CSV table of C-alpha atoms and ligand atoms in Angstrom, one decimal:
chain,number,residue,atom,x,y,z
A,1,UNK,CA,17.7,25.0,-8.9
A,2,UNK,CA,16.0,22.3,-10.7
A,3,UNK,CA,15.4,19.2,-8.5
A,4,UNK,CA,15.3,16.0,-9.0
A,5,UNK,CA,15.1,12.4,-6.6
A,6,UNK,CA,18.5,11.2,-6.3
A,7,UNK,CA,18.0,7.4,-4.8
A,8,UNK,CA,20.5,5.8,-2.8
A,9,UNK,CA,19.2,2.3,-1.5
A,10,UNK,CA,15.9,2.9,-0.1
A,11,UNK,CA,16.2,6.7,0.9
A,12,UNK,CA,15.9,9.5,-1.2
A,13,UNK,CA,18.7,12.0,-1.0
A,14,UNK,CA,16.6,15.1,-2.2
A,15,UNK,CA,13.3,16.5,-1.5
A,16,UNK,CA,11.0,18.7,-3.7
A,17,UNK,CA,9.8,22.0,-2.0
A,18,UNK,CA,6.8,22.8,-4.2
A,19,UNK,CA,5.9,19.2,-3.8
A,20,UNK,CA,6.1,19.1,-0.7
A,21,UNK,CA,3.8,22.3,-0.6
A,22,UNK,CA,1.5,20.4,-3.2
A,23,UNK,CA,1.2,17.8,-0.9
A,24,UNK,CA,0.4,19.6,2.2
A,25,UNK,CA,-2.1,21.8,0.1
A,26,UNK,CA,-4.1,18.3,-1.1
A,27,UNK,CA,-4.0,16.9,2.5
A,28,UNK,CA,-5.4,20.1,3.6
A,29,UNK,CA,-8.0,20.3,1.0
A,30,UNK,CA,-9.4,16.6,1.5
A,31,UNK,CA,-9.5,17.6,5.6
A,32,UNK,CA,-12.0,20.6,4.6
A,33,UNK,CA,-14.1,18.5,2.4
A,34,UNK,CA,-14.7,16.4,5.2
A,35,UNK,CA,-16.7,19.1,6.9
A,36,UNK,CA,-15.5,20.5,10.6
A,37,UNK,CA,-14.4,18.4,13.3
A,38,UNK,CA,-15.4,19.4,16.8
A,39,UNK,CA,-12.3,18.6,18.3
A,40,UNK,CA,-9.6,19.7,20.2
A,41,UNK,CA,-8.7,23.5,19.8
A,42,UNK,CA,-4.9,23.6,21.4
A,43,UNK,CA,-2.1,20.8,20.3
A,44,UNK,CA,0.9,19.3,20.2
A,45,UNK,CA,1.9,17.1,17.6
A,46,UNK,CA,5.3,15.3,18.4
A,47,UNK,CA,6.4,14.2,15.3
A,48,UNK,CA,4.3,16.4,13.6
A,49,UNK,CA,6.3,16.6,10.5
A,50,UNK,CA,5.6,13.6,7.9
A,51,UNK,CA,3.2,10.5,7.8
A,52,UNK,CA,0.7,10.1,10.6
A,53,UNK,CA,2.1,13.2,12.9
A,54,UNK,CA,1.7,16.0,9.5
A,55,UNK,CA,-2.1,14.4,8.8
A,56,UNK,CA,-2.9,14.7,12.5
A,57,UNK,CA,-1.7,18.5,12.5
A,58,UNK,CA,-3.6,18.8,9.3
A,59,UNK,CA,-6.7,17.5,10.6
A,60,UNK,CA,-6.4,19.5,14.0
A,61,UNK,CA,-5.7,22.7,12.6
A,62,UNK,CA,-7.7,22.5,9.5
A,63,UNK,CA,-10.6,20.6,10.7
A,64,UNK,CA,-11.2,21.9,13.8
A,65,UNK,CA,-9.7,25.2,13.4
A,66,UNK,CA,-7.2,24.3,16.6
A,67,UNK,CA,-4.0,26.3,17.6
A,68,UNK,CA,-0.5,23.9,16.8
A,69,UNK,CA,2.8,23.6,17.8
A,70,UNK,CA,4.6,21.3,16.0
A,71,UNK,CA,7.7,19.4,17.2
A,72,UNK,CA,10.4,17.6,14.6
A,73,UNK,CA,13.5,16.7,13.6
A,74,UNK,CA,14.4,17.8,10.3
A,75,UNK,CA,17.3,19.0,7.7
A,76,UNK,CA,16.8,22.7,6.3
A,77,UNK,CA,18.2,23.8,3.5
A,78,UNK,CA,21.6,24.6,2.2
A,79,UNK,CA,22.5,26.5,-0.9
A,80,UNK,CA,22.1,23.9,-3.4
A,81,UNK,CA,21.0,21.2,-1.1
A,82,UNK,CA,17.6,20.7,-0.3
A,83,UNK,CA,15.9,20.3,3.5
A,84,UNK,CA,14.7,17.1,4.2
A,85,UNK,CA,10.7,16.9,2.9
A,86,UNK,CA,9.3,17.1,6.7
A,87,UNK,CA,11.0,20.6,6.6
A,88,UNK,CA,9.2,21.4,3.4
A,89,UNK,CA,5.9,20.0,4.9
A,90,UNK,CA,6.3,22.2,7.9
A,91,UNK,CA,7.2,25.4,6.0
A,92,UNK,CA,4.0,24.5,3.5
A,93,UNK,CA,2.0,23.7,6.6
A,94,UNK,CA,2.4,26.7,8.5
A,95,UNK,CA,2.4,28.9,5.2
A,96,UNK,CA,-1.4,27.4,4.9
A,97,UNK,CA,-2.5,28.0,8.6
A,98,UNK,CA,-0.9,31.1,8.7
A,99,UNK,CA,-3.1,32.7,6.0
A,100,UNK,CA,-5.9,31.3,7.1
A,101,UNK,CA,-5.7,33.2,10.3
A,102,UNK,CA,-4.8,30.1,12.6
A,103,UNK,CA,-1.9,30.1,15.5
A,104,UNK,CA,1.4,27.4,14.3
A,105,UNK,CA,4.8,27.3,16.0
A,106,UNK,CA,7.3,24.6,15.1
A,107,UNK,CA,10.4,23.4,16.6
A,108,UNK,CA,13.1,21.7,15.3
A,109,UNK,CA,14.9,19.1,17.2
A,110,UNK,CA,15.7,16.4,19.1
A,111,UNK,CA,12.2,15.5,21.0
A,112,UNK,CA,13.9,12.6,23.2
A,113,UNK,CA,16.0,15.4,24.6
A,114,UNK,CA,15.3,17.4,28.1
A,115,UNK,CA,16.0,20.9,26.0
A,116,UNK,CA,13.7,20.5,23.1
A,117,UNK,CA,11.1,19.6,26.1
A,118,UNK,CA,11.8,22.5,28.2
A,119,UNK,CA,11.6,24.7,24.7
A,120,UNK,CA,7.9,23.3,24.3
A,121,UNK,CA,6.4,23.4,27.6
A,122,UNK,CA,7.7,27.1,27.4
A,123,UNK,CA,6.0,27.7,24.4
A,124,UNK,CA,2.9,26.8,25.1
A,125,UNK,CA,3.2,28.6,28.9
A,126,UNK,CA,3.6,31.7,26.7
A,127,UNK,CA,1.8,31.5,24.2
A,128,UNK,CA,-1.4,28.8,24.8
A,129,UNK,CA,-1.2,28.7,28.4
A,130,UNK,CA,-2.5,24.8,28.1
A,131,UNK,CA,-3.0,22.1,25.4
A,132,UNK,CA,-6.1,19.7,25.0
A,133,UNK,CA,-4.2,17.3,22.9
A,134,UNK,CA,-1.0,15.5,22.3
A,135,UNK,CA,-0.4,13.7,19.2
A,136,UNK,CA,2.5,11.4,19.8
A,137,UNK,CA,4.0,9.9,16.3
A,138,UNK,CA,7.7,9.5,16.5
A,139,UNK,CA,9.6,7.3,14.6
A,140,UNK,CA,13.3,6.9,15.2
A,141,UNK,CA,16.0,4.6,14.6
A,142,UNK,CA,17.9,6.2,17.5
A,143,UNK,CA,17.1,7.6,20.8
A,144,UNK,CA,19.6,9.1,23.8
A,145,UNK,CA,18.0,9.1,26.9
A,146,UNK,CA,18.4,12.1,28.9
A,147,UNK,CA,19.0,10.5,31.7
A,148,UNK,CA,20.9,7.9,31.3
A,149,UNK,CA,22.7,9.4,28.7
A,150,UNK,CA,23.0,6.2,27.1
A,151,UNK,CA,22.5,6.3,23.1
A,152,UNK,CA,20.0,3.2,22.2
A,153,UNK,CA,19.4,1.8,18.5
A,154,UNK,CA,16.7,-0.1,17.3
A,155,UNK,CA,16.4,-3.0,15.2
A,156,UNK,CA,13.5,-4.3,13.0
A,157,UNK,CA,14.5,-8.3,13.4
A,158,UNK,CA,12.7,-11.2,14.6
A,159,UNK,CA,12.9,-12.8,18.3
A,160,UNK,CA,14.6,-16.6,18.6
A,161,UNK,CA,14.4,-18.1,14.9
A,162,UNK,CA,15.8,-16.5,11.4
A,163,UNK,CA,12.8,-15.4,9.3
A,164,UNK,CA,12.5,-16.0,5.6
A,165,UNK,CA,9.9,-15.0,3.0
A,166,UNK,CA,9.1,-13.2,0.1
A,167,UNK,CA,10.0,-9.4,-0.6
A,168,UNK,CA,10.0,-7.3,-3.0
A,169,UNK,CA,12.6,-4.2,-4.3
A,170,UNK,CA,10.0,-2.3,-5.2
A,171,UNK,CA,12.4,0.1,-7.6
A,172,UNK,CA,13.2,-2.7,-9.8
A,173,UNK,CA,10.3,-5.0,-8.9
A,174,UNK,CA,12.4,-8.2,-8.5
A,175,UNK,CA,10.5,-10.9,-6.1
A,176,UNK,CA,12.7,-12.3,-4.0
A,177,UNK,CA,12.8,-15.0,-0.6
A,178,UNK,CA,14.8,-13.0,2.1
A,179,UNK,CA,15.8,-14.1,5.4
A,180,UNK,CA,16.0,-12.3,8.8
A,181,UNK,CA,18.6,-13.5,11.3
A,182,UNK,CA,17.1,-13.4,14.9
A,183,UNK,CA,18.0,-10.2,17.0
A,184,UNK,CA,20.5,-11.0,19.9
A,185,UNK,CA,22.0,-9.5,22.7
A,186,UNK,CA,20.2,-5.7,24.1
A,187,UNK,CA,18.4,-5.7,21.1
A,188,UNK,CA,14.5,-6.2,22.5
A,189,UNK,CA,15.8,-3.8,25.2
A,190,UNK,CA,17.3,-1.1,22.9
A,191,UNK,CA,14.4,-1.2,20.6
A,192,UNK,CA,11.9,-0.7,23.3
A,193,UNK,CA,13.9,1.9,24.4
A,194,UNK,CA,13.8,3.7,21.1
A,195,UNK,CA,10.1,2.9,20.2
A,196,UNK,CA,8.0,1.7,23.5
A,197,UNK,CA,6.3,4.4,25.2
A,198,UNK,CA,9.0,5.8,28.1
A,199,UNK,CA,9.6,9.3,26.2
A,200,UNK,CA,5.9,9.4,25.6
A,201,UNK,CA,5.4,8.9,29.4
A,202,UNK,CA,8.0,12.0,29.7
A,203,UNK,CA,6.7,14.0,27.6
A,204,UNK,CA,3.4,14.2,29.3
A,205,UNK,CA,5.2,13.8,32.9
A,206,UNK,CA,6.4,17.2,32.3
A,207,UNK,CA,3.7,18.9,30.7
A,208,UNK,CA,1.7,18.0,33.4
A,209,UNK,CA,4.2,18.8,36.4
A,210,UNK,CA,3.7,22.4,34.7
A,211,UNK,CA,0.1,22.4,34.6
A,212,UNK,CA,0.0,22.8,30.9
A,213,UNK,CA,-2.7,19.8,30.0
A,214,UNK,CA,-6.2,21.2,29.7
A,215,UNK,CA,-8.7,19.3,32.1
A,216,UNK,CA,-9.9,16.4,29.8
A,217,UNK,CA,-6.8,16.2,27.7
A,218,UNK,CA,-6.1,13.5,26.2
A,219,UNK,CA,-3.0,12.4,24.0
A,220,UNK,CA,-3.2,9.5,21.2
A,221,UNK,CA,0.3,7.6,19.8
A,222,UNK,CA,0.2,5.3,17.2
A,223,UNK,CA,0.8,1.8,16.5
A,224,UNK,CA,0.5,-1.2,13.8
A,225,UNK,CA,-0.3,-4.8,14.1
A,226,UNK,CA,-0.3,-6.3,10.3
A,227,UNK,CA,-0.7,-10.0,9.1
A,228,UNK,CA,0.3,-13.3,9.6
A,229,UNK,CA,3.0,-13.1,6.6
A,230,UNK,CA,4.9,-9.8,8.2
A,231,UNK,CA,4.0,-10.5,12.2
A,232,UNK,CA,7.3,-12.5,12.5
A,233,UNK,CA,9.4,-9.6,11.8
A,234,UNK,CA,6.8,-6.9,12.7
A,235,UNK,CA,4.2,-7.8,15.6
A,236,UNK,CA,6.1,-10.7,17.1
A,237,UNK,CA,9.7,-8.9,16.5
A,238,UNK,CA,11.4,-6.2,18.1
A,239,UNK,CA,9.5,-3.7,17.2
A,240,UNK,CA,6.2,-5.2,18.4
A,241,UNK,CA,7.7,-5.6,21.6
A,242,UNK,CA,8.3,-1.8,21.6
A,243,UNK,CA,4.4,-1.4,20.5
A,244,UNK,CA,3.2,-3.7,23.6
A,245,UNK,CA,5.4,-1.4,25.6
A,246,UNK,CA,4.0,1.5,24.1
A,247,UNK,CA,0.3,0.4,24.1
A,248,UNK,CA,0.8,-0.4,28.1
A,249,UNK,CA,2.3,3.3,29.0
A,250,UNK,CA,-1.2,4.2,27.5
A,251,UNK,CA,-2.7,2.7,30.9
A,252,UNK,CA,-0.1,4.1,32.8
A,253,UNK,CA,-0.6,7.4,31.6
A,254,UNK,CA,-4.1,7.7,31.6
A,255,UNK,CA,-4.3,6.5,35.6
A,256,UNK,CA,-1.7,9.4,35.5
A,257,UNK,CA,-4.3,11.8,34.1
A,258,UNK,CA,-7.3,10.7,35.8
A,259,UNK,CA,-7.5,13.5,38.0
A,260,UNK,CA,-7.6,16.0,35.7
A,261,UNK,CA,-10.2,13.8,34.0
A,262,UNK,CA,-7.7,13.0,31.1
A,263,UNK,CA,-7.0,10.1,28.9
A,264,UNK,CA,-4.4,8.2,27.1
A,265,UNK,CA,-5.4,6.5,23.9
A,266,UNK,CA,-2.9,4.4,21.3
A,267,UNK,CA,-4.3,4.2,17.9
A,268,UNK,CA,-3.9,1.3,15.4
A,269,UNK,CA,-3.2,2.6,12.5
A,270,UNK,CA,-2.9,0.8,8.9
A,271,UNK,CA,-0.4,-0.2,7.0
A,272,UNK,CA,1.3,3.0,4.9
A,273,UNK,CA,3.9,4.1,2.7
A,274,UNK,CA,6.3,5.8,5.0
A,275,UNK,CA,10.3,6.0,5.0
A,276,UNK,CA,10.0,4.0,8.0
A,277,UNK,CA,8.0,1.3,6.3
A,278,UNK,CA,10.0,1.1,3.0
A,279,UNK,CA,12.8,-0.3,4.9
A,280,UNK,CA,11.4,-3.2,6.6
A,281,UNK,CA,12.2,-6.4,4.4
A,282,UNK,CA,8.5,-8.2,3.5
A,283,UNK,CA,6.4,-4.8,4.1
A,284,UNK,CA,7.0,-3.5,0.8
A,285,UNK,CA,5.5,-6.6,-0.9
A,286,UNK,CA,2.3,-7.2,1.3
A,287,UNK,CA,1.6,-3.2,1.1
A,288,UNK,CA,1.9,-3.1,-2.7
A,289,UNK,CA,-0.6,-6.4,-2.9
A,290,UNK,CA,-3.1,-4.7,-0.4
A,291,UNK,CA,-3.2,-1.4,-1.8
A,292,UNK,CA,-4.1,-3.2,-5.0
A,293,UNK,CA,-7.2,-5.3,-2.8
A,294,UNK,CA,-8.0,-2.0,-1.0
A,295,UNK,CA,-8.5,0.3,-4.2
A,296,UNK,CA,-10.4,-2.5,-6.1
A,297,UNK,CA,-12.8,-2.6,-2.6
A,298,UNK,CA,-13.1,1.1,-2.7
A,299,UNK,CA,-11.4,1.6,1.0
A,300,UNK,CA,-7.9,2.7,0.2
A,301,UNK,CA,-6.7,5.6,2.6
A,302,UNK,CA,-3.8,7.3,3.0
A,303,UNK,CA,-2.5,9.1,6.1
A,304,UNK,CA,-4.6,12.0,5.7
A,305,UNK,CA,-7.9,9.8,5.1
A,306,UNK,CA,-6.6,8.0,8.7
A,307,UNK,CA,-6.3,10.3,10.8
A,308,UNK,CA,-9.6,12.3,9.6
A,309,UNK,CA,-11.8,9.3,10.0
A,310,UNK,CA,-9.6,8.9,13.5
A,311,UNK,CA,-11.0,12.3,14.5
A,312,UNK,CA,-14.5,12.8,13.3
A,313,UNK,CA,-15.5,8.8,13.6
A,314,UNK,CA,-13.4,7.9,16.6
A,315,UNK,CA,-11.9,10.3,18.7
A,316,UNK,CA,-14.6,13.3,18.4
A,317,UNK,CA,-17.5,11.7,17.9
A,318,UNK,CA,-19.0,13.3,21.3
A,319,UNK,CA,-19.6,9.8,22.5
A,320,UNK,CA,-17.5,7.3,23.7
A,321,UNK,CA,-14.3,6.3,22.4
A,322,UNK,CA,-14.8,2.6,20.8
A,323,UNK,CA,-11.9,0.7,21.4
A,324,UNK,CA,-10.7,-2.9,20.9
A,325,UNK,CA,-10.8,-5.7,23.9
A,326,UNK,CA,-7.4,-4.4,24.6
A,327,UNK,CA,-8.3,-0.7,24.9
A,328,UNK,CA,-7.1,0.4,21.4
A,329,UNK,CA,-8.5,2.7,19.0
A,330,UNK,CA,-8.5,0.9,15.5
A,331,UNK,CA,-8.3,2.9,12.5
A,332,UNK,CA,-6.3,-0.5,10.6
A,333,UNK,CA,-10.0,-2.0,10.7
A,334,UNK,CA,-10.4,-1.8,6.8
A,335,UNK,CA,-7.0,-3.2,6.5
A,336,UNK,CA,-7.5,-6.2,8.6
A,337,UNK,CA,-11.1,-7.1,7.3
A,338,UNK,CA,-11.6,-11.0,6.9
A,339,UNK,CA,-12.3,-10.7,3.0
A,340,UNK,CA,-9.4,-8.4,2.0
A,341,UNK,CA,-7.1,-10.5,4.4
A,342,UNK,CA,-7.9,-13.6,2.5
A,343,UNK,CA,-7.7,-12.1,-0.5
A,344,UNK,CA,-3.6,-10.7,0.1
A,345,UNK,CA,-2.6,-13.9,1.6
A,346,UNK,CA,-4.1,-16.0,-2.0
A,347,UNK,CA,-1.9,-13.2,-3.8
A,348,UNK,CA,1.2,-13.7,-1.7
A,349,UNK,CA,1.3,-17.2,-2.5
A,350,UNK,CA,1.4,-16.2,-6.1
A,351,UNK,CA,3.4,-13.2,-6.4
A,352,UNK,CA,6.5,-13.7,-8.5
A,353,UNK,CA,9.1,-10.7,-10.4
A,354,UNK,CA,6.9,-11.6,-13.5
A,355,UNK,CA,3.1,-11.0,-12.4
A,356,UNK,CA,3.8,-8.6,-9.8
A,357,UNK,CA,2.9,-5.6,-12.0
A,358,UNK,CA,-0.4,-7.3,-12.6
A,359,UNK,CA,-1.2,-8.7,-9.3
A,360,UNK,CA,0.2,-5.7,-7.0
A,361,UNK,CA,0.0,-2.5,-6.9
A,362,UNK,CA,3.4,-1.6,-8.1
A,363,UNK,CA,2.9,1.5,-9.6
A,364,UNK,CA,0.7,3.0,-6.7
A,365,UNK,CA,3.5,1.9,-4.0
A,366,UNK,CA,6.0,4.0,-6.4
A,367,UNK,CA,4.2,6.9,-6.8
A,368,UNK,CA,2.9,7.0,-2.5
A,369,UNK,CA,6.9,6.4,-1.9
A,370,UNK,CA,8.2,9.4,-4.3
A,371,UNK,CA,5.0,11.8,-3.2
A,372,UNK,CA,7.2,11.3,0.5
A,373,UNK,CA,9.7,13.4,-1.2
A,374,UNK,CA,7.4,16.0,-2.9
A,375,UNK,CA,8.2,14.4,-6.3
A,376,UNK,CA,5.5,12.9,-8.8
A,377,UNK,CA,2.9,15.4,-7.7
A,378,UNK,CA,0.1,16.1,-9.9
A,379,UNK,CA,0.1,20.2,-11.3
A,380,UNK,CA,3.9,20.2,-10.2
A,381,UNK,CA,6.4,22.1,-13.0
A,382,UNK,CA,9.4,19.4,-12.2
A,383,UNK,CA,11.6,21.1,-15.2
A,384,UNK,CA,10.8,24.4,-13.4
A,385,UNK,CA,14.0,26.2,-11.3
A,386,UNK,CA,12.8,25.9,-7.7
A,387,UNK,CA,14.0,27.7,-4.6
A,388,UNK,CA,15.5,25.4,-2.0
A,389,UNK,CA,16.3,27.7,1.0
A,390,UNK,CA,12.6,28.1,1.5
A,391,UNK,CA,11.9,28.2,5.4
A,392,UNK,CA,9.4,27.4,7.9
A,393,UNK,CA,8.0,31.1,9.5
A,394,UNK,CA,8.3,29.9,13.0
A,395,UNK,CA,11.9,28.9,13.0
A,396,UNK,CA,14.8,31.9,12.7
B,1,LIG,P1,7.4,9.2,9.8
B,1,LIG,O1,8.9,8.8,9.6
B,1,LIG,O2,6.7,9.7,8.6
B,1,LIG,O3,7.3,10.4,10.9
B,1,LIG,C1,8.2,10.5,12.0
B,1,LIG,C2,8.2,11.9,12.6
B,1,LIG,O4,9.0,11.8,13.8
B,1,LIG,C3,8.7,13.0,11.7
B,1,LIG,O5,8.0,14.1,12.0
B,1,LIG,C4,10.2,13.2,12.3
B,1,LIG,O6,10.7,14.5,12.1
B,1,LIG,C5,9.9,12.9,13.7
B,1,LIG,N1,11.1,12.5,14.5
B,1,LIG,C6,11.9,11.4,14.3
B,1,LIG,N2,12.9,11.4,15.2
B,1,LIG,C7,12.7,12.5,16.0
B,1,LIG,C8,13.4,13.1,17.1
B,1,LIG,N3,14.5,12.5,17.6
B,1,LIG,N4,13.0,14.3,17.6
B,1,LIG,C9,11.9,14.9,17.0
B,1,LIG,N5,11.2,14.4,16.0
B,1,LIG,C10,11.6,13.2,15.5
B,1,LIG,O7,6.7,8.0,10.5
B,1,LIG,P2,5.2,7.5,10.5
B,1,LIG,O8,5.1,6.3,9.6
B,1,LIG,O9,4.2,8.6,10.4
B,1,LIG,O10,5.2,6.9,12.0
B,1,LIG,C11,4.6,7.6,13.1
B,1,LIG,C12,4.0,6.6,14.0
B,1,LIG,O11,3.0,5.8,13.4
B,1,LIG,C13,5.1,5.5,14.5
B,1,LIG,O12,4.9,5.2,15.9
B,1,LIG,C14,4.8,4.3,13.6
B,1,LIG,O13,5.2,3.1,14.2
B,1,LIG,C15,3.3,4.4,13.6
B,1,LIG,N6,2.7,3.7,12.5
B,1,LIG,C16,3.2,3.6,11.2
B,1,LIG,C17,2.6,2.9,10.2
B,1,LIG,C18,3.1,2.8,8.8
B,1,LIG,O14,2.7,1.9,8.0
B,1,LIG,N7,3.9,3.7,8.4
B,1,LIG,C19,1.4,2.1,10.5
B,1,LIG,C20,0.9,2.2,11.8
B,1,LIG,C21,1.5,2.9,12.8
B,2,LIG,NA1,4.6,11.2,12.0
């Protein structure tokens, strides 16, 4: 069929498959032209599917010619309806490494649950016997915890005071002041829950009770910090309550690891077009003005440009892991340098619907936002029929 994005709000209904594939293809590319990564050679990605967790399977497999299972959670196909675009990335993904001679298993489903745990640690008994990384990069509104069984939501809200500023609709790039009633009741709770680091702490719980962590494995999740202008509803919200939960599992689980000589690290990644991102009132605008300060300085990245410099100038260097005074890696360094800081807060002042184009990087926001969906791909036929059902060779 011939597809095309169908918006609704902030999501896009449909997703592209030979963009998708386009996309995956690039990512791969720009990994090999980085030169080979002596890194890990065995990994788990959790969340491996879009954003940060796809570039860090790319990177593995790609740059350091490493074995991957993937886990996700993702829509396939239907006659005339299209998979979600982590299914396409997967199917693209494991199309790539499977030519090129390397070992890629998927599985799709929920990772918060005991069954899709149970379904990876027997994987990798059969088929790796042990992994040497774990690249933890879930994002969820939603999480049931197995044993509870209690169903916990988050929310993306500020704590004790309602929290106006600018924003921006970044489809019809009206300006506008929003404001951000404080969260109330379970909500801290709930969202820590949902985003903190407990499932990560499972997850690596039970590959270790099995003896399937390498000795010297170490396993990375991801985190933000931002600005001033966002922290009220990002940092110093709800969900940065979740990421100081999730940055102190990392200690927990390393003392965990320590006698097997591994190592827990959290990673602070920078500020990125993501499905997760485009729905956070404020984000929208201060990404579009620092993507436009970050090209004009030379030092834009995107996930794949991350998570490579992560590996080969962080993480695998063969030397020490430098980290921050509070023990976390920080890949968001670029975004948060003093000059490029100042030069996004002068722009926020000014940003209005009429100057935006000008000022912001509109356009670039656009395009990063449909490329999550496979459309607006460079040497992509669009008008071209396209087959929906394709699959992912792992998965019957
Ligand atoms: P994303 O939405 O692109 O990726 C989320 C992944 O999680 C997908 O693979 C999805 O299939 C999977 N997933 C979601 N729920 C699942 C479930 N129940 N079971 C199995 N898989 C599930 O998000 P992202 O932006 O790459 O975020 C990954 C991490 O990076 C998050 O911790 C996020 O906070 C962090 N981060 C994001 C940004 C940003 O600007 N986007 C910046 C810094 C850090
Ligand atoms: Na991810």
């Amino acid at each position: 069929m011939i597809i095309e994005p169908r918006m609704r709000g902030f999501i896009c209904l449909t997703a592209h498959p030979v963009g998708c594939e386009q996309s995956v293809k690039n990512q791969i590319e720009y990994v090999k032209s980085k030169g080979a990564i002596d890194g890990a050679k065995k990994v788990l990605v959790i969340g491996a599917s879009t954003g940060f967790g796809l570039a860090s399977r790319i990177s593995s497999a790609f740059g350091s010619d490493a074995a991957t299972i993937g886990v996700f959670f993702e829509k396939p196909p239907m006659a005339g309806k299209t998979a979600s675009p982590g299914w396409y990335n997967s199917a693209a993904f494991e199309k790539e490494a499977h030519k090129a001679g390397l070992y890629a298993k998927s599985i799709n489903g929920d990772a918060f649950s005991n069954e899709v745990k149970r379904e990876t640690l027997d994987l990798i008994k059969a088929d790796l016997g042990q992994v040497d990384l774990v690249i933890y990069s879930l994002a969820s509104p939603v999480r049931t915890n197995p044993n509870t069984g209690v169903t916990h939501r988050s929310v993306l809200k500020p704590i004790g005071a309602t929290f106006s500023n600018k924003t921006v609709d970044f489809h019809t790039g009206k300006v506008s002041e929003v404001s951000i009633e404080p969260c109330a009741g379970d909500d801290i709770e709930n969202t820590i829950a949902v985003m903190g680091g407990e499932d990560w702490a499972m997850w690596i719980d039970a590959l270790k009770a099995e003896n399937l962590l390498a000795p010297g494995a170490n396993t990375v999740a991801y985190s933000y910090i931002g600005p001033s202008v966002t922290e009220a509803v990002y940092r110093k919200g709800t969900i940065g309550r979740a990421k100081d939960h999730l940055e102190a599992t990392a200690f927990e689980i390393s003392d965990s690891l320590a006698d097997i000589n591994g190592k827990a690290y959290v990673s602070v990644n920078k500020a990125l077009v993501t499905q997760a991102s485009s729905a956070i009132p404020v984000i929208p605008l201060y990404i579009s003005l620092l993507y436009k300060i970050m090209k004009a300085e030379g030092i834009h990245e995107g996930c794949i440009e991350q998570i490579q410099r992560l590996y080969q100038q962080r993480l695998f260097t063969g030397g020490e892991v430098p980290v921050d005074e509070k023990g976390r890696i920080r890949i968001d360094d670029w975004e948060m340098r003093e000059d490029v800081q100042a030069q996004v807060a002068q722009l926020w002042e000014q940003a209005t619907t009429e100057n935006l184009a000008e000022i912001g990087d509109l356009e670039g926001y656009r395009k990063d936002f449909y490329n999550l969906f496979g459309f607006d791909l460079a040497g992509v036929d669009y008008k071209a029929e396209a087959d929906e059902m394709v699959q992912v060779e792992s998965i019957a």
